[in-house]
CSV table of C-alpha atoms and ligand atoms in Angstrom, one decimal:
chain,number,residue,atom,x,y,z
I,48,MET,CA,49.6,-192.8,-6.4
I,49,ASN,CA,46.1,-192.9,-8.1
I,50,ARG,CA,45.4,-194.9,-11.2
I,51,SER,CA,45.9,-192.1,-13.8
I,52,SER,CA,49.3,-190.9,-12.3
I,53,PHE,CA,50.4,-194.6,-12.2
I,54,PHE,CA,49.8,-194.9,-16.0
I,55,GLN,CA,51.5,-191.5,-16.6
I,56,CYS,CA,54.5,-192.8,-14.8
I,57,ALA,CA,54.5,-196.1,-16.7
I,58,ARG,CA,54.3,-194.2,-20.0
I,59,TRP,CA,57.3,-192.1,-19.1
I,60,PHE,CA,59.3,-195.2,-18.2
I,61,THR,CA,58.4,-196.9,-21.5
I,62,LEU,CA,59.5,-193.8,-23.4
I,63,LEU,CA,62.7,-193.6,-21.4
I,64,GLY,CA,63.4,-197.3,-22.1
I,65,LEU,CA,62.9,-196.8,-25.8
I,66,LEU,CA,65.3,-193.9,-25.8
I,67,VAL,CA,68.0,-195.8,-23.8
I,68,LEU,CA,67.7,-199.2,-25.4
I,69,PRO,CA,69.5,-198.4,-28.7
I,70,LEU,CA,72.4,-196.9,-26.8
I,71,VAL,CA,72.8,-200.0,-24.7
I,72,GLY,CA,72.7,-202.1,-27.9
I,73,CYS,CA,75.7,-200.1,-29.2
I,74,LYS,CA,77.6,-200.1,-26.0
I,75,LYS,CA,81.4,-200.3,-26.5
I,76,GLU,CA,82.8,-203.6,-25.3
I,77,SER,CA,86.4,-202.7,-24.7
I,78,ASP,CA,89.1,-200.9,-26.6
I,79,SER,CA,86.7,-199.8,-29.3
I,80,SER,CA,88.3,-197.3,-31.6
I,81,GLY,CA,85.5,-196.1,-33.9
I,82,THR,CA,84.9,-192.4,-33.8
I,83,ALA,CA,81.8,-192.2,-36.0
I,84,ALA,CA,78.4,-192.2,-34.4
I,85,PRO,CA,76.9,-195.7,-34.3
I,86,VAL,CA,74.3,-196.3,-36.9
I,87,ALA,CA,71.0,-196.0,-34.9
I,88,GLY,CA,69.5,-199.3,-33.9
I,89,ALA,CA,72.1,-201.6,-35.7
I,90,GLU,CA,74.3,-203.9,-33.8
I,91,PRO,CA,78.0,-203.2,-34.5
I,92,ILE,CA,80.1,-205.7,-36.4
I,93,ARG,CA,82.7,-207.0,-33.9
I,94,VAL,CA,86.2,-207.7,-35.0
I,95,GLY,CA,88.8,-209.1,-32.6
I,96,GLU,CA,92.4,-208.1,-32.7
I,97,TYR,CA,95.1,-209.9,-30.7
I,98,ALA,CA,98.4,-208.2,-30.4
I,99,SER,CA,101.7,-208.0,-28.5
I,100,LEU,CA,101.2,-204.6,-26.9
I,101,HIS,CA,103.7,-205.3,-24.1
I,102,GLY,CA,106.7,-207.6,-23.7
I,103,SER,CA,109.7,-208.4,-25.9
I,104,GLU,CA,107.9,-207.6,-29.2
I,105,ALA,CA,105.8,-204.7,-27.9
I,106,THR,CA,106.6,-202.4,-30.8
I,107,PHE,CA,105.3,-205.0,-33.3
I,108,GLY,CA,101.9,-205.1,-31.6
I,109,GLN,CA,101.7,-201.4,-30.9
I,110,SER,CA,102.5,-200.3,-34.5
I,111,SER,CA,100.2,-202.9,-36.0
I,112,HIS,CA,97.4,-201.9,-33.6
I,113,ASN,CA,97.8,-198.2,-34.5
I,114,GLY,CA,97.5,-198.9,-38.2
I,115,THR,CA,94.4,-201.0,-37.6
I,116,VAL,CA,92.8,-198.2,-35.5
I,117,ILE,CA,93.3,-195.7,-38.3
I,118,ALA,CA,91.5,-198.1,-40.7
I,119,VAL,CA,88.6,-198.6,-38.3
I,120,GLU,CA,88.2,-194.9,-37.7
I,121,GLU,CA,88.2,-194.2,-41.5
I,122,ILE,CA,85.5,-196.9,-42.2
I,123,ASN,CA,83.3,-195.7,-39.3
I,124,ALA,CA,83.7,-192.1,-40.4
I,125,ALA,CA,82.5,-193.2,-43.8
I,126,GLY,CA,79.4,-194.7,-42.3
I,127,GLY,CA,80.6,-198.2,-41.4
I,128,LEU,CA,79.7,-201.4,-43.3
I,129,LEU,CA,76.4,-202.9,-44.2
I,130,GLY,CA,74.8,-200.0,-42.3
I,131,ARG,CA,76.7,-201.0,-39.1
I,132,LYS,CA,79.6,-199.6,-37.2
I,133,ILE,CA,82.8,-201.6,-36.8
I,134,ASP,CA,83.6,-202.4,-33.2
I,135,LEU,CA,87.3,-203.3,-32.8
I,136,ILE,CA,88.0,-205.4,-29.7
I,137,THR,CA,91.7,-205.5,-28.9
I,138,ASP,CA,93.5,-207.8,-26.4
I,139,ASP,CA,97.1,-207.9,-25.4
I,140,ASN,CA,99.0,-211.2,-25.3
I,141,GLN,CA,102.1,-209.5,-23.8
I,142,SER,CA,104.3,-211.3,-26.3
I,143,LYS,CA,103.8,-214.4,-24.2
I,144,ALA,CA,103.3,-217.9,-25.6
I,145,GLY,CA,99.9,-219.4,-24.8
I,146,GLU,CA,98.0,-216.1,-24.4
I,147,SER,CA,96.9,-215.8,-28.0
I,148,ALA,CA,94.9,-219.0,-28.0
I,149,THR,CA,93.1,-217.9,-24.8
I,150,ILE,CA,92.3,-214.5,-26.2
I,151,VAL,CA,91.0,-215.8,-29.6
I,152,LYS,CA,88.8,-218.5,-27.9
I,153,LYS,CA,87.3,-215.7,-25.8
I,154,PHE,CA,86.8,-213.4,-28.8
I,155,ILE,CA,84.8,-216.2,-30.6
I,156,SER,CA,82.8,-217.6,-27.7
I,157,ARG,CA,82.1,-214.5,-25.6
I,158,ASP,CA,82.4,-211.5,-27.9
I,159,LYS,CA,81.0,-213.3,-31.0
I,160,VAL,CA,83.5,-211.6,-33.3
I,161,VAL,CA,82.9,-212.1,-37.1
I,162,ALA,CA,86.6,-212.1,-37.9
I,163,VAL,CA,90.0,-212.0,-36.2
I,164,LEU,CA,93.0,-209.7,-37.0
I,165,GLY,CA,96.5,-210.8,-35.9
I,166,GLU,CA,99.3,-211.5,-35.2
I,167,VAL,CA,102.6,-210.1,-36.3
I,168,ALA,CA,104.8,-212.9,-34.9
I,169,SER,CA,104.3,-216.2,-36.7
I,170,SER,CA,104.5,-218.4,-33.6
I,171,ARG,CA,101.6,-216.5,-32.1
I,172,SER,CA,99.5,-216.6,-35.3
I,173,LEU,CA,100.2,-220.3,-35.4
I,174,GLU,CA,98.7,-220.6,-32.0
I,175,ALA,CA,95.4,-218.9,-32.9
I,176,ALA,CA,94.9,-220.1,-36.4
I,177,PRO,CA,93.7,-223.6,-35.6
I,178,ILE,CA,91.0,-222.1,-33.3
I,179,CYS,CA,89.7,-219.7,-36.0
I,180,GLN,CA,89.8,-222.5,-38.6
I,181,SER,CA,87.8,-224.9,-36.4
I,182,LYS,CA,85.2,-222.2,-35.6
I,183,GLN,CA,85.0,-221.0,-39.2
I,184,VAL,CA,85.9,-217.5,-38.2
I,185,PRO,CA,88.2,-215.9,-40.8
I,186,MET,CA,91.6,-214.7,-39.5
I,187,VAL,CA,93.7,-212.2,-41.4
I,188,SER,CA,97.3,-211.9,-40.2
I,189,PRO,CA,98.9,-208.6,-41.1
I,190,SER,CA,102.5,-209.6,-41.2
I,191,SER,CA,103.2,-213.2,-40.2
I,192,THR,CA,105.5,-214.5,-42.9
I,193,ASN,CA,106.0,-218.2,-42.0
I,194,PRO,CA,104.2,-220.3,-44.7
I,195,ASP,CA,102.6,-222.6,-42.1
I,196,VAL,CA,100.3,-219.9,-40.8
I,197,THR,CA,98.0,-219.9,-43.8
I,198,ALA,CA,98.6,-223.6,-44.5
I,199,THR,CA,96.5,-224.1,-41.3
I,200,GLY,CA,93.4,-224.0,-43.4
I,201,ASP,CA,91.0,-222.1,-45.7
I,202,TYR,CA,89.9,-219.6,-43.1
I,203,ILE,CA,93.4,-218.2,-42.5
I,204,PHE,CA,94.7,-215.4,-44.7
I,205,ARG,CA,97.6,-212.9,-44.7
I,206,VAL,CA,98.2,-209.6,-46.5
I,207,CYS,CA,102.1,-209.9,-46.6
I,208,PHE,CA,104.7,-211.8,-48.5
I,209,ILE,CA,106.0,-215.1,-47.1
I,210,ASP,CA,109.5,-216.2,-46.0
I,211,PRO,CA,110.5,-218.4,-48.9
I,212,PHE,CA,110.5,-215.1,-50.9
I,213,GLN,CA,112.2,-213.2,-48.1
I,214,GLY,CA,114.9,-215.8,-47.6
I,215,ARG,CA,115.6,-215.8,-51.3
I,216,LEU,CA,115.8,-212.1,-51.7
I,217,LEU,CA,118.2,-211.9,-48.7
I,218,ALA,CA,120.4,-214.7,-50.1
I,219,GLU,CA,120.6,-212.8,-53.4
I,220,PHE,CA,121.3,-209.5,-51.6
I,221,ALA,CA,124.2,-211.3,-49.7
I,222,HIS,CA,125.6,-212.7,-52.9
I,223,ARG,CA,125.2,-209.7,-55.2
I,224,THR,CA,125.5,-206.6,-52.9
I,225,LEU,CA,127.6,-207.9,-50.0
I,226,LYS,CA,129.6,-210.2,-52.3
I,227,ALA,CA,129.5,-212.9,-49.7
I,228,SER,CA,130.2,-216.6,-50.5
I,229,LYS,CA,130.7,-217.8,-46.9
I,230,ALA,CA,128.0,-217.1,-44.3
I,231,ALA,CA,127.2,-217.8,-40.7
I,232,LEU,CA,123.7,-218.4,-39.5
I,233,LEU,CA,122.5,-217.5,-36.0
I,234,SER,CA,118.8,-218.3,-35.5
I,235,ASP,CA,116.3,-218.4,-32.7
I,236,VAL,CA,115.1,-222.0,-32.2
I,237,SER,CA,112.1,-220.9,-30.2
I,238,SER,CA,110.5,-218.9,-33.1
I,239,ALA,CA,108.8,-220.5,-36.1
I,240,TYR,CA,109.6,-217.3,-38.0
I,241,SER,CA,113.4,-217.4,-37.2
I,242,ALA,CA,113.8,-221.1,-37.9
I,243,GLY,CA,111.8,-220.9,-41.1
I,244,LEU,CA,113.6,-217.8,-42.5
I,245,GLY,CA,117.0,-219.4,-41.6
I,246,LYS,CA,116.1,-222.5,-43.6
I,247,TYR,CA,114.8,-220.6,-46.6
I,248,PHE,CA,117.9,-218.4,-46.6
I,249,ARG,CA,120.2,-221.4,-46.4
I,250,GLU,CA,118.5,-223.1,-49.4
I,251,ALA,CA,118.7,-220.1,-51.6
I,252,PHE,CA,122.2,-219.1,-50.5
I,253,GLU,CA,123.6,-222.6,-51.2
I,254,LYS,CA,121.7,-222.7,-54.6
I,255,ASN,CA,123.6,-219.5,-55.5
I,256,GLY,CA,126.9,-221.3,-54.8
I,257,GLY,CA,127.3,-219.9,-51.3
I,258,GLN,CA,128.2,-221.9,-48.2
I,259,ILE,CA,126.8,-221.8,-44.7
I,260,VAL,CA,130.1,-222.4,-42.9
I,261,ILE,CA,128.7,-222.4,-39.4
I,262,GLU,CA,125.2,-222.5,-37.8
I,263,GLN,CA,124.6,-221.3,-34.2
I,264,LYS,CA,121.4,-221.1,-32.2
I,265,TYR,CA,119.7,-219.2,-29.4
I,266,ALA,CA,116.3,-219.0,-27.7
I,267,SER,CA,114.1,-215.9,-27.3
I,268,LYS,CA,114.9,-214.0,-24.1
I,269,ASP,CA,118.6,-215.0,-24.2
I,270,LYS,CA,120.8,-212.1,-23.3
I,271,ASP,CA,124.4,-213.4,-23.8
I,272,PHE,CA,125.4,-214.4,-27.4
I,273,ARG,CA,129.1,-214.3,-26.9
I,274,ALA,CA,129.7,-218.1,-27.0
I,275,GLN,CA,128.0,-218.3,-30.4
I,276,LEU,CA,129.6,-215.2,-31.7
I,277,THR,CA,133.1,-216.3,-30.7
I,278,ALA,CA,132.6,-219.6,-32.6
I,279,ILE,CA,131.3,-217.6,-35.6
I,280,LYS,CA,134.3,-215.3,-35.4
I,281,ALA,CA,136.7,-218.3,-35.6
I,282,ALA,CA,134.9,-219.6,-38.7
I,283,ASN,CA,136.1,-216.8,-40.9
I,284,VAL,CA,132.9,-215.9,-42.8
I,285,ASP,CA,132.0,-212.9,-45.0
I,286,VAL,CA,128.6,-212.2,-43.4
I,287,ILE,CA,126.4,-213.2,-40.5
I,288,PHE,CA,122.7,-213.8,-41.1
I,289,VAL,CA,120.5,-213.3,-38.0
I,290,PRO,CA,116.8,-214.1,-38.6
I,291,GLY,CA,115.4,-212.9,-35.3
I,292,TYR,CA,113.4,-210.2,-33.5
I,293,TYR,CA,114.9,-206.8,-32.6
I,294,THR,CA,115.2,-207.4,-28.8
I,295,GLU,CA,117.7,-210.3,-29.2
I,296,VAL,CA,119.1,-209.0,-32.6
I,297,GLY,CA,120.1,-205.7,-30.9
I,298,LEU,CA,122.1,-207.5,-28.3
I,299,VAL,CA,123.7,-209.8,-30.9
I,300,VAL,CA,124.8,-206.8,-33.0
I,301,ALA,CA,126.3,-205.0,-29.9
I,302,GLN,CA,128.1,-208.1,-28.6
I,303,ALA,CA,129.4,-208.9,-32.1
I,304,ARG,CA,131.0,-205.5,-32.4
I,305,GLN,CA,132.4,-205.7,-28.8
I,306,LEU,CA,134.1,-209.0,-29.9
I,307,GLY,CA,135.7,-207.1,-32.8
I,308,ILE,CA,133.5,-208.6,-35.5
I,309,THR,CA,133.3,-205.9,-38.2
I,310,ILE,CA,131.7,-207.9,-41.1
I,311,PRO,CA,128.0,-207.2,-42.1
I,312,LEU,CA,125.2,-208.6,-40.0
I,313,PHE,CA,121.8,-208.8,-41.6
I,314,GLY,CA,118.3,-210.2,-41.2
I,315,GLY,CA,114.6,-210.0,-42.1
I,316,ASP,CA,111.6,-208.0,-41.1
I,317,GLY,CA,112.0,-209.1,-37.4
I,318,TRP,CA,114.7,-206.5,-37.1
I,319,GLU,CA,112.3,-203.6,-37.7
I,320,ALA,CA,111.7,-201.5,-34.6
I,321,PRO,CA,112.9,-198.1,-33.4
I,322,GLU,CA,114.2,-199.8,-30.3
I,323,LEU,CA,116.8,-201.7,-32.4
I,324,ILE,CA,118.9,-198.6,-32.4
I,325,ASP,CA,118.6,-198.1,-28.6
I,326,ILE,CA,119.5,-201.7,-27.9
I,327,ALA,CA,122.3,-202.2,-30.4
I,328,GLY,CA,123.8,-198.7,-30.3
I,329,ALA,CA,123.9,-196.5,-33.5
I,330,LYS,CA,127.6,-197.1,-34.2
I,331,ASN,CA,127.3,-200.8,-33.9
I,332,LEU,CA,124.6,-200.9,-36.5
I,333,GLU,CA,126.8,-199.5,-39.3
I,334,ASN,CA,127.2,-202.2,-41.9
I,335,THR,CA,123.9,-204.0,-41.0
I,336,TYR,CA,120.9,-204.6,-43.3
I,337,TYR,CA,117.4,-206.0,-43.2
I,338,SER,CA,114.5,-206.6,-45.4
I,339,THR,CA,110.9,-205.5,-44.7
I,340,HIS,CA,107.5,-204.7,-46.3
I,341,PHE,CA,107.2,-201.0,-46.5
I,342,SER,CA,109.0,-197.7,-46.5
I,343,PRO,CA,107.2,-194.5,-45.5
I,344,GLU,CA,109.4,-192.8,-48.1
I,345,VAL,CA,107.4,-194.4,-50.9
I,346,LYS,CA,105.8,-191.7,-53.1
I,347,SER,CA,102.1,-192.5,-53.5
I,348,PRO,CA,99.0,-190.5,-52.5
I,349,LEU,CA,97.8,-193.4,-50.4
I,350,VAL,CA,101.0,-193.8,-48.4
I,351,GLU,CA,101.5,-190.0,-48.0
I,352,LYS,CA,98.0,-189.6,-46.5
I,353,PHE,CA,98.5,-192.5,-44.1
I,354,VAL,CA,101.9,-191.2,-43.0
I,355,ALA,CA,100.4,-187.8,-42.3
I,356,THR,CA,97.4,-189.2,-40.4
I,357,TYR,CA,99.7,-191.5,-38.4
I,358,LYS,CA,102.1,-188.7,-37.5
I,359,SER,CA,99.4,-186.4,-36.3
I,360,LYS,CA,97.7,-189.2,-34.3
I,361,PHE,CA,100.6,-191.0,-32.9
I,362,GLY,CA,103.5,-188.6,-33.2
I,363,ALA,CA,105.7,-191.0,-35.1
I,364,VAL,CA,106.5,-192.2,-38.6
I,365,PRO,CA,104.6,-195.5,-39.4
I,366,ASP,CA,106.7,-198.6,-39.9
I,367,ALA,CA,105.9,-201.9,-41.8
I,368,MET,CA,103.8,-203.3,-39.0
I,369,ALA,CA,101.7,-200.1,-38.9
I,370,ALA,CA,101.1,-200.2,-42.7
I,371,LEU,CA,100.3,-204.0,-42.6
I,372,GLY,CA,98.0,-203.5,-39.6
I,373,TYR,CA,96.1,-201.0,-41.7
I,374,ASP,CA,96.1,-203.2,-44.8
I,375,SER,CA,94.8,-206.3,-42.9
I,376,ALA,CA,91.8,-204.3,-41.7
I,377,VAL,CA,91.0,-202.7,-45.1
I,378,VAL,CA,91.2,-206.0,-46.9
I,379,LEU,CA,88.8,-207.5,-44.3
I,380,PHE,CA,86.4,-204.6,-44.6
I,381,ASP,CA,86.4,-204.8,-48.4
I,382,ALA,CA,85.6,-208.5,-48.1
I,383,ILE,CA,82.7,-207.8,-45.7
I,384,LYS,CA,81.3,-205.3,-48.1
I,385,ARG,CA,81.6,-207.7,-51.1
I,386,ALA,CA,80.1,-210.6,-49.1
I,387,GLY,CA,77.2,-208.4,-48.0
I,388,SER,CA,77.3,-210.6,-44.9
I,389,THR,CA,79.3,-211.4,-41.8
I,390,GLU,CA,78.7,-215.1,-41.9
I,391,GLY,CA,82.0,-217.1,-41.7
I,392,PRO,CA,81.8,-219.1,-44.9
I,393,LYS,CA,80.6,-216.1,-47.0
I,394,LEU,CA,83.3,-213.9,-45.5
I,395,ARG,CA,85.9,-216.6,-46.2
I,396,ASP,CA,84.8,-216.8,-49.9
I,397,ALA,CA,85.0,-213.0,-50.3
I,398,LEU,CA,88.4,-212.8,-48.7
I,399,ALA,CA,89.7,-215.6,-51.0
I,400,ALA,CA,88.4,-213.6,-53.9
I,401,THR,CA,90.5,-210.4,-53.0
I,402,LYS,CA,92.0,-209.1,-56.1
I,403,ASP,CA,94.1,-206.0,-56.8
I,404,TYR,CA,92.9,-204.2,-53.6
I,405,PRO,CA,95.0,-201.0,-53.3
I,406,CYS,CA,96.9,-201.4,-50.0
I,407,LEU,CA,99.7,-199.3,-48.5
I,408,THR,CA,102.1,-202.2,-49.1
I,409,GLY,CA,101.0,-202.6,-52.7
I,410,LYS,CA,98.1,-204.0,-54.7
I,411,THR,CA,96.8,-207.1,-52.9
I,412,THR,CA,95.6,-210.2,-54.5
I,413,LEU,CA,95.2,-213.3,-52.4
I,414,ASP,CA,96.4,-216.5,-54.1
I,415,ALA,CA,95.1,-220.1,-53.8
I,416,GLU,CA,97.2,-220.5,-50.6
I,417,ARG,CA,95.6,-217.3,-49.1
I,418,ASN,CA,99.0,-215.4,-49.3
I,419,ALA,CA,99.9,-212.1,-50.9
I,420,THR,CA,102.7,-211.5,-53.4
I,421,LYS,CA,104.4,-208.2,-52.7
I,422,SER,CA,107.7,-206.4,-53.1
I,423,ALA,CA,110.2,-206.0,-50.3
I,424,VAL,CA,112.5,-203.2,-49.3
I,425,ILE,CA,116.0,-203.3,-48.0
I,426,ILE,CA,117.0,-201.0,-45.2
I,427,THR,CA,120.4,-200.1,-43.7
I,428,VAL,CA,121.4,-198.0,-40.8
I,429,LYS,CA,123.4,-194.8,-41.3
I,430,ASP,CA,124.4,-192.5,-38.4
I,431,GLY,CA,121.7,-194.0,-36.2
I,432,LYS,CA,119.0,-193.6,-38.8
I,433,PHE,CA,117.2,-196.2,-40.9
I,434,LYS,CA,117.9,-195.6,-44.5
I,435,TYR,CA,116.0,-197.1,-47.5
I,436,LEU,CA,118.3,-198.9,-49.9
I,437,GLU,CA,116.3,-200.7,-52.6
I,438,THR,CA,113.1,-202.3,-53.5
I,439,VAL,CA,113.0,-206.0,-54.5
I,440,GLU,CA,110.2,-207.1,-56.8
I,441,PRO,CA,108.8,-210.7,-56.3
D,60,LIG,N1,107.3,-211.6,-40.2
D,60,LIG,C1,107.5,-211.7,-38.8
D,60,LIG,C2,107.0,-213.1,-38.3
D,60,LIG,O1,106.4,-213.8,-39.1
D,60,LIG,C3,106.9,-210.6,-38.0
D,60,LIG,C4,107.2,-209.2,-38.5
D,60,LIG,C5,106.5,-208.6,-39.5
D,60,LIG,C6,108.2,-208.5,-37.9
D,60,LIG,C7,106.7,-207.3,-39.9
D,60,LIG,C8,108.5,-207.2,-38.3
D,60,LIG,C9,107.8,-206.6,-39.4
D,60,LIG,O2,107.1,-213.5,-37.2
């Protein structure tokens, strides 16, 4: 190669390098979900999402993730934020204890995320929250309702109501609609959510003059609840309150009916999953009730648009986790926009100032404890279908 062809070659390589570099800079890390073309030259804003995409609470993580993906696609289609694309990095904790902490540490140290979205289940949010707090990386939980989650510190937020409210509304529902004065409580001791909701229900039910005649316990992954249910049957109560997650709740309902227990069973948002009907059996679910955050039947342009997008993209009707997964992301994006920055302390301050943001689950204002105040809905099951009963205002 003579001197002039060497320089020609070198020039071509430089040109090629200049063309390729920006593409490398915007390379997708993992489960990136943005559809819009990256803003040329700008580094994407990385957001980490940890979720239970497999395991005993798989539908929680899947629904929440789907909702989050729609929010990310919408913001990227609208040009991103601060001239940058949002890059969502999702990791699956498989509903297992211990995994969330590992994932979130990796998000922060390796992936350099500016914020973390997650989780649905309170116990797993409680695992990750201290890590986000100590690293000054804001975390927004879509739907963990145990008060301790946001009490972890000033970097931890949520966009849903909390369990003192949920326990109270369920106690009032039991008293007023189910006309119950004697209740049994069957809770999951391995879950912060279940133990907490059971406690708040008891306090409110007793305050209304009701009595918890018997309390029985189980642990997540248990399959046989007949000993507890037999004891409950003998206690002659009006209703059974089961604050748990759908996998165990489904078996509890089926076994209760097999034992000839016909009284109402009811619980909180942890019941919500299409699988509940498969596990419990449609007939066994007659005369059961649960409270949750959202009904796709709500008539509002925002909800109708989301339901249509979700249906066409995922072939299903969105549930509460899907709506809250979307809401957690849009509240974060709004804060990034108002902060004009992705620095932890600035983002934290902007999140804390969230006021009247129009979410699918209602207008969202974050209070001094970094919680939202929202209405709840009560659902029952009729002929194997979830049916909206009423809305309870806070
Ligand atoms: N609130 C539940 C918890 O804190 C999780 C959940 C949210 C379940 C929404 C169903 C629907 O663990």
